[in-house]
PDB file of C-alpha atoms and ligand atoms in Angstrom:
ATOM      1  CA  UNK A  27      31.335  13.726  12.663  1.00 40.00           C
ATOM      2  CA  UNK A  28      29.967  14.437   9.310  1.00 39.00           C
ATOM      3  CA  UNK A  29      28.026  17.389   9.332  1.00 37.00           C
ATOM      4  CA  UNK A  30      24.951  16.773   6.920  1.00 40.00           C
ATOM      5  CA  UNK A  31      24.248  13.693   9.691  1.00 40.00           C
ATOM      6  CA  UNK A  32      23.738  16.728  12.229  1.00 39.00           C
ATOM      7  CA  UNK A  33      21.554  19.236  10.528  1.00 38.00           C
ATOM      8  CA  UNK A  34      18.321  18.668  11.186  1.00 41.00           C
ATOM      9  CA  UNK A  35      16.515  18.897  14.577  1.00 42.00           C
ATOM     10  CA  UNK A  36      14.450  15.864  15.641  1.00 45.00           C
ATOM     11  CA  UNK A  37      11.215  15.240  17.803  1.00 44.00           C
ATOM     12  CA  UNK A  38      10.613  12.147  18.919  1.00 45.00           C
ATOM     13  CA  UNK A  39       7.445  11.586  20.569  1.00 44.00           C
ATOM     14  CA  UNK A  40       5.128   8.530  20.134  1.00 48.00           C
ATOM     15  CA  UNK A  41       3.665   5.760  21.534  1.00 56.00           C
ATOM     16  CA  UNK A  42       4.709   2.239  20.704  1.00 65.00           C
ATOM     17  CA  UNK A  43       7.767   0.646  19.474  1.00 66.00           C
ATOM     18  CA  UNK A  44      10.737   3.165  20.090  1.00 72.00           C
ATOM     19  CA  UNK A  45      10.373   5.847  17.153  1.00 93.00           C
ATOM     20  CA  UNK A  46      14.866   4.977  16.260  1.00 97.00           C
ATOM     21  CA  UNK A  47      16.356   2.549  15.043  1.00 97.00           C
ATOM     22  CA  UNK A  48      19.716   1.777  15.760  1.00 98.00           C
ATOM     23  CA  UNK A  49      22.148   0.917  12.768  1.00 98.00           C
ATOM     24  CA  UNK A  50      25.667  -0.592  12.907  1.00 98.00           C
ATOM     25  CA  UNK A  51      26.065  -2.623   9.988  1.00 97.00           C
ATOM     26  CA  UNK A  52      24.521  -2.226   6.745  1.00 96.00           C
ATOM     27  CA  UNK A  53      21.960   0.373   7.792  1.00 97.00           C
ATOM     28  CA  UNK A  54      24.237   2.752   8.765  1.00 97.00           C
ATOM     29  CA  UNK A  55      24.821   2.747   4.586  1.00 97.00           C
ATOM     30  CA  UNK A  56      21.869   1.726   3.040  1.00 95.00           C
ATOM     31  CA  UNK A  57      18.834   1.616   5.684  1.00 95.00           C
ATOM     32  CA  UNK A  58      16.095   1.246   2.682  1.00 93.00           C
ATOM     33  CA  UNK A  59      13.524   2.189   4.552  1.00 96.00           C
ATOM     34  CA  UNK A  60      11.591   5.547   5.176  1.00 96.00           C
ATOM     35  CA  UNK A  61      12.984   7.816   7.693  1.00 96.00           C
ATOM     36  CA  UNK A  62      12.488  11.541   9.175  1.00 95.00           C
ATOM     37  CA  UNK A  63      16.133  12.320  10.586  1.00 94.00           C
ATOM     38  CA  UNK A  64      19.499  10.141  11.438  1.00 96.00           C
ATOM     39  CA  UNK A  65      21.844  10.830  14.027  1.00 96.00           C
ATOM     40  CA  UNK A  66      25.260   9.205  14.848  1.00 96.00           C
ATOM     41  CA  UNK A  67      24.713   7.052  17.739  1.00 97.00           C
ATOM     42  CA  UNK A  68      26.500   5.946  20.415  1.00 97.00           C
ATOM     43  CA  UNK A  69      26.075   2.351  21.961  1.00 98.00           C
ATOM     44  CA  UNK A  70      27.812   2.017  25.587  1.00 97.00           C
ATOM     45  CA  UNK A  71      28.965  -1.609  26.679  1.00 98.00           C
ATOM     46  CA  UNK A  72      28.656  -3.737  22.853  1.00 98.00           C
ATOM     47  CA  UNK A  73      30.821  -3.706  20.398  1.00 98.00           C
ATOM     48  CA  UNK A  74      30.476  -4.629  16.531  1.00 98.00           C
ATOM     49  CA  UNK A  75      32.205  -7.836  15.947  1.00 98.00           C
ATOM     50  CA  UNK A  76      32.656  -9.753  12.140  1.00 98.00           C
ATOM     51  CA  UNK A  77      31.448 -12.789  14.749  1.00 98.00           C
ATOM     52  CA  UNK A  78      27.940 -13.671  12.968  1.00 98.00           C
ATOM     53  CA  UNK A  79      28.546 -16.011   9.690  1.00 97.00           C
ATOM     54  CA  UNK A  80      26.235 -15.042   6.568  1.00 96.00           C
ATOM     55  CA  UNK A  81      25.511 -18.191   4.672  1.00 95.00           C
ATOM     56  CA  UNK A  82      22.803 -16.241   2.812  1.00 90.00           C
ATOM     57  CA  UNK A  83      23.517 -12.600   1.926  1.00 92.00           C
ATOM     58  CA  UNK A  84      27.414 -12.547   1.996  1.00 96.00           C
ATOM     59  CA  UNK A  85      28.199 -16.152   1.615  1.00 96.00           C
ATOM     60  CA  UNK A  86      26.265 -19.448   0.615  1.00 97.00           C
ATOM     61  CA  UNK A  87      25.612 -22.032   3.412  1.00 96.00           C
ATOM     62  CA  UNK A  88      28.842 -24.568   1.946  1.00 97.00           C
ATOM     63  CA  UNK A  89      31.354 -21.311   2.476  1.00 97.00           C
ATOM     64  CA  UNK A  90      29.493 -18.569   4.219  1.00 97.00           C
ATOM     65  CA  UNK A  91      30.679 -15.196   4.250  1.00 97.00           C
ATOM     66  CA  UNK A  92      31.062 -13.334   7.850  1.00 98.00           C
ATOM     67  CA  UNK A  93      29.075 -10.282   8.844  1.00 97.00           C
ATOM     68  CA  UNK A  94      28.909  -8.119  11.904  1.00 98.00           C
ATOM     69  CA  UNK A  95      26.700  -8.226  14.958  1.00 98.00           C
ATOM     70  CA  UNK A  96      27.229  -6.796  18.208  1.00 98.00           C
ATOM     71  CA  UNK A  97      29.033  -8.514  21.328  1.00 98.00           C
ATOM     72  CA  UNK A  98      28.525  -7.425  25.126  1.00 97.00           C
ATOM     73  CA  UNK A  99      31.601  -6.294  26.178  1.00 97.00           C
ATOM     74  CA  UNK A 100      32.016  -4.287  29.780  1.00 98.00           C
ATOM     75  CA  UNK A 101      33.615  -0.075  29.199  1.00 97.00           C
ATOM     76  CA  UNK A 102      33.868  -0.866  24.919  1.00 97.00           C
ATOM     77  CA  UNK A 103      31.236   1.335  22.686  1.00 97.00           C
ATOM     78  CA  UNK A 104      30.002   1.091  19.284  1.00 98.00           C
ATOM     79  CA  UNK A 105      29.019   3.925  17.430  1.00 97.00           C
ATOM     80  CA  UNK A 106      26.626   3.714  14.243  1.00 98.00           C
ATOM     81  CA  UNK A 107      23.142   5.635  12.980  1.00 98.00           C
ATOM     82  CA  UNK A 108      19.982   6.113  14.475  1.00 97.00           C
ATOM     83  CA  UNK A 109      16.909   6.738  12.274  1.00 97.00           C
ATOM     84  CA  UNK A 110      14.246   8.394  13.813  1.00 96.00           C
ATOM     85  CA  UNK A 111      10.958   6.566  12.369  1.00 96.00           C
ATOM     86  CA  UNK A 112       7.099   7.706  11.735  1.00 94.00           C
ATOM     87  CA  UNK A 113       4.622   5.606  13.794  1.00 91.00           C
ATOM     88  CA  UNK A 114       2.744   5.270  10.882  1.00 91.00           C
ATOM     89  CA  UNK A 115       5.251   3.763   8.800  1.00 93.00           C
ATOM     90  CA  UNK A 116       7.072   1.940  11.515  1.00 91.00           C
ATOM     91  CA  UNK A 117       5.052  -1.264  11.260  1.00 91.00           C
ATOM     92  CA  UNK A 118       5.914  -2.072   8.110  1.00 93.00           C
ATOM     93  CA  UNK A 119       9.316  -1.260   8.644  1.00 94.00           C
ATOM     94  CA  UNK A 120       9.707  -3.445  11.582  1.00 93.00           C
ATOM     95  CA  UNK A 121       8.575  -6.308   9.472  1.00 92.00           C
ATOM     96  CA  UNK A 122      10.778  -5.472   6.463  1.00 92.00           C
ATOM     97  CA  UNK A 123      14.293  -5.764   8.512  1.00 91.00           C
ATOM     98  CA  UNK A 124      12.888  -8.857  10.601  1.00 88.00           C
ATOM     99  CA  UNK A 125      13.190 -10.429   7.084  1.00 86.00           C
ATOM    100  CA  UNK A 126      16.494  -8.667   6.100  1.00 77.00           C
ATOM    101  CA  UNK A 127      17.886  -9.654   9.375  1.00 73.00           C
ATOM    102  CA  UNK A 128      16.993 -13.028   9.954  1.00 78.00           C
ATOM    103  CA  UNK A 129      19.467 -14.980  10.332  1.00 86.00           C
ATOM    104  CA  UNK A 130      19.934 -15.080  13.670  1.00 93.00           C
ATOM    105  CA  UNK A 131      19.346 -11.418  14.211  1.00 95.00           C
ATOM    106  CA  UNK A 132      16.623 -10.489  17.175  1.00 94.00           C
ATOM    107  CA  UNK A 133      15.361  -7.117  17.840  1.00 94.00           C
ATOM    108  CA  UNK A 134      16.637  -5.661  20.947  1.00 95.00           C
ATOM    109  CA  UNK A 135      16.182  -2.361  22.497  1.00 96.00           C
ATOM    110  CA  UNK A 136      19.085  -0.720  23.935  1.00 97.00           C
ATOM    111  CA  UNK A 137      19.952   3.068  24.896  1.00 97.00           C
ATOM    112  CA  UNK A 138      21.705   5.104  22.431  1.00 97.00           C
ATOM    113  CA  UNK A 139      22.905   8.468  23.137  1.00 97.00           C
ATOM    114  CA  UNK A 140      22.627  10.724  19.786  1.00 96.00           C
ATOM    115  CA  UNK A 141      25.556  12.603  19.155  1.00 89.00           C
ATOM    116  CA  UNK A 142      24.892  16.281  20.559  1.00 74.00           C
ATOM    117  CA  UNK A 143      22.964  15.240  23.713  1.00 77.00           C
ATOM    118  CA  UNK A 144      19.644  13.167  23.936  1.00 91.00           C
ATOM    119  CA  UNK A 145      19.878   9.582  24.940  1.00 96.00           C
ATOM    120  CA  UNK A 146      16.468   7.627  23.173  1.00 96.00           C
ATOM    121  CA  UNK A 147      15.761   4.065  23.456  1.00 96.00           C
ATOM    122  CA  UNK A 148      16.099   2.621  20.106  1.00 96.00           C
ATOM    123  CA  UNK A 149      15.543  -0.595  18.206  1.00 96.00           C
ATOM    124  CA  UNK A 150      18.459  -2.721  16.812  1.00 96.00           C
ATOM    125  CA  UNK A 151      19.014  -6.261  15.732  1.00 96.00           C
ATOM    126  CA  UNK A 152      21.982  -8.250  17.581  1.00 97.00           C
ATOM    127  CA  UNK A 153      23.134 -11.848  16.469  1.00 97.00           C
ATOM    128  CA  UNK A 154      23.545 -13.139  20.151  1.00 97.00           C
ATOM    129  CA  UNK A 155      26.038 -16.113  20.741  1.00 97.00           C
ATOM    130  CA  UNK A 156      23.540 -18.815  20.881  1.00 96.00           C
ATOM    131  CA  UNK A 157      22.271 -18.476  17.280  1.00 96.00           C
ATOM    132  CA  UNK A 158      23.356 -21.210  15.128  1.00 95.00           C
ATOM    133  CA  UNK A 159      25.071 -18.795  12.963  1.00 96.00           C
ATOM    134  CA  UNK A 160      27.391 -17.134  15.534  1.00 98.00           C
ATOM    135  CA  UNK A 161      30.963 -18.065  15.042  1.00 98.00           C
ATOM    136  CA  UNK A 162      32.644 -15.603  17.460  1.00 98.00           C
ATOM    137  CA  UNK A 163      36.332 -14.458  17.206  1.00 98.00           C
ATOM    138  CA  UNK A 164      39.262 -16.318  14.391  1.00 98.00           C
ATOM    139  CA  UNK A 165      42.638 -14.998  13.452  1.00 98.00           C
ATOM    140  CA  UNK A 166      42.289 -11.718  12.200  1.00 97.00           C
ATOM    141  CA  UNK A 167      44.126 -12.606   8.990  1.00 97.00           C
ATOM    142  CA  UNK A 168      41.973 -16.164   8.888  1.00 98.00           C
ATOM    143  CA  UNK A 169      38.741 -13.704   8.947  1.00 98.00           C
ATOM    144  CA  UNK A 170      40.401 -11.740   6.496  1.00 98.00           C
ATOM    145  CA  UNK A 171      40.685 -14.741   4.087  1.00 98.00           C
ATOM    146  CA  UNK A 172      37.013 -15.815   4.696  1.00 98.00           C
ATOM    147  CA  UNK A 173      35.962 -12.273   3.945  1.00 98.00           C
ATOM    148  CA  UNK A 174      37.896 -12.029   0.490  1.00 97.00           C
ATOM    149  CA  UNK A 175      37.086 -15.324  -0.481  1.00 97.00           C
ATOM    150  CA  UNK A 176      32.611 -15.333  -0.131  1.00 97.00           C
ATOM    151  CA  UNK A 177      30.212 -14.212  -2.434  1.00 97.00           C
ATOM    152  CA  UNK A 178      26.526 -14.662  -1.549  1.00 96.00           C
ATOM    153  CA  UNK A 179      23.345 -13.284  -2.968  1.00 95.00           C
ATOM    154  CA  UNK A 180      23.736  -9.757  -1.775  1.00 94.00           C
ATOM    155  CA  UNK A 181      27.626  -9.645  -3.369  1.00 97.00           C
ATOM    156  CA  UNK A 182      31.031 -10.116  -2.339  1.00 97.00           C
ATOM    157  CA  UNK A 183      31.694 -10.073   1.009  1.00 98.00           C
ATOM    158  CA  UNK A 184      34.894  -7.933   0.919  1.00 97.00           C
ATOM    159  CA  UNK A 185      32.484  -4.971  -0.546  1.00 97.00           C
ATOM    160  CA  UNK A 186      30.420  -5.280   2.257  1.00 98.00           C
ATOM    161  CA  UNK A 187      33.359  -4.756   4.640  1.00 98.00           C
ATOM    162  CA  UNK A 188      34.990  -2.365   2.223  1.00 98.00           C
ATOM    163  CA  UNK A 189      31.255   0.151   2.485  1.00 98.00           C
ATOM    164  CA  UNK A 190      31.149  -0.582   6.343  1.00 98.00           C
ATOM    165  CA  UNK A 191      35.042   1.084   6.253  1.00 98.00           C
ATOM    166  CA  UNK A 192      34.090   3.718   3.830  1.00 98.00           C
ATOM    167  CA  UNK A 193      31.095   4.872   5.666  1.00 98.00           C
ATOM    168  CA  UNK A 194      32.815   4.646   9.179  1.00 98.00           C
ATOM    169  CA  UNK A 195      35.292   6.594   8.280  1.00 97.00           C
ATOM    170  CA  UNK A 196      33.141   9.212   6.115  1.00 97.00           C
ATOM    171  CA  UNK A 197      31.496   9.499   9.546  1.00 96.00           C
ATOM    172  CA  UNK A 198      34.976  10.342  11.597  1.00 96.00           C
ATOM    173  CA  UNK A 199      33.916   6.780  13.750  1.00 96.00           C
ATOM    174  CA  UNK A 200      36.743   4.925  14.698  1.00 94.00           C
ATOM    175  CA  UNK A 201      36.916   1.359  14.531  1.00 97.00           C
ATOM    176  CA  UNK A 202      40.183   0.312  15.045  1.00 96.00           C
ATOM    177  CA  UNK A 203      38.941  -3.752  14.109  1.00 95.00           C
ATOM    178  CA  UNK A 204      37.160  -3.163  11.709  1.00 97.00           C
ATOM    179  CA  UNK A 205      40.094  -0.585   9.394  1.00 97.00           C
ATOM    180  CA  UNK A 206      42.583  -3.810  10.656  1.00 98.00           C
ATOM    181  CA  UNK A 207      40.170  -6.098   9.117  1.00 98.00           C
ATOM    182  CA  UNK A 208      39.389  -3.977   6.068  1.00 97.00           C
ATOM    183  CA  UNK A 209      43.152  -2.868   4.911  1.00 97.00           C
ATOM    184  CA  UNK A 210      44.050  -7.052   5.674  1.00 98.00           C
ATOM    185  CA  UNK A 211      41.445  -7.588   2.720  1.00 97.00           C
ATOM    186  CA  UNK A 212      42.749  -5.525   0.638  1.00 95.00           C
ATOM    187  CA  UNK A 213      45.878  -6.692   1.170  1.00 96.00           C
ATOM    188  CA  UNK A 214      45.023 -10.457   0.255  1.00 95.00           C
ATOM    189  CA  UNK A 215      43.721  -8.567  -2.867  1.00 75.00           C
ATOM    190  CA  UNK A 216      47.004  -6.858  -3.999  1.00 68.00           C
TER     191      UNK A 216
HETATM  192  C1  BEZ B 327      22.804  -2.965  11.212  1.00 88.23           C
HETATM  193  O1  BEZ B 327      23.241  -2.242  10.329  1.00 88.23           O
HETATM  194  O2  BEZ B 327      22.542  -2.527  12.323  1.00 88.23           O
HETATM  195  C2  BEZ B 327      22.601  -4.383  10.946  1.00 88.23           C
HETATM  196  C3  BEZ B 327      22.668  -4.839   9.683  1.00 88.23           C
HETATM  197  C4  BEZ B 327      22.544  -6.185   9.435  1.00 88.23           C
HETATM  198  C5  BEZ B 327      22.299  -7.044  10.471  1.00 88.23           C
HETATM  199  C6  BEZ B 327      22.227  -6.561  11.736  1.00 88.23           C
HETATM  200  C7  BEZ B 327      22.368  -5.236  11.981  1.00 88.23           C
END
């Protein structure tokens, strides 16, 4: 695990919303909001799945773009970033990534145990499969056209998927779907 992620100790201790956030997507590389510490993460029974489609950052609603979200799934794990949060700013940060995230997207609190030892009930948004947007499972090389194909207002979808690879990978996570998905992409592109 990268070691910068590591370095500094955290205190977590206030009233409220859970003081972490949990990030498996795009936060993990580009949270944009305010934060006091970030620790890899691990998630016990999800994992990430390119299930949830993006007709508005990664795709436009006539060919949207696919994203991840996370799918229950018994003994599977999903490791990402937690960011441990100020009360005093976490207000406004809540009601910054309910409008990222809203497609779909509802904040749920789950258990994440921080790499090192603590377990901490964090925040996270999950696309569950009744939101009109979920799309579940395709063809991995059907996904992998999709993905090289969209563009939406927050870019092409490939470089999404290509900075959720990077930064799993600069983090020592493994994600054996998600590298499958990733190098099939880049394939299409050669
Ligand atoms: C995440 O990084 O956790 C995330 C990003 C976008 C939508 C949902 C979750």
């Amino acid at each position: 695990m990268n070691k910068d992620a590591r370095a500094t100790p955290v205190r977590a201790t206030s009233a409220g919303a859970p003081a972490w956030i949990f990030g498996y997507g795009s936060l993990i590389w580009r949270p944009d909001f305010p934060f006091i510490a970030q620790r890899p993460a691990l998630l016990r029974g999800w994992r990430r799945r390119f299930w949830q489609a993006s007709p508005d950052h990664r795709g436009v609603p006539d060919a949207p773009g696919r994203v991840v979200t996370l799918v229950e799934e018994a003994g599977a794990h999903c490791w990402g970033m937690a960011f441990l949060t100020a009360a005093t700013e976490r207000e406004a940060i809540l009601a910054a990534l309910d409008i990222r995230e809203q497609n779909g997207y509802e904040r749920e609190e789950v258990m994440v145990a921080l790499e090192g030892k603590d377990t901490v009930s964090a925040l996270t948004y999950i696309a569950g499969p009744a939101n009109p947007s979920f799309v579940g499972p395709a063809p991995l090389q059907d996904m992998a056209t999709q993905i090289a194909r969209s563009h939406g207002p927050s870019g092409a979808n490939r470089d999404y998927l290509r900075e959720l690879a990077a930064n799993l990978s600069r983090l020592d996570i493994e994600d054996e779907e998600i590298m499958n998905l990733s190098r099939a992409v880049e394939a299409l592109r050669a």
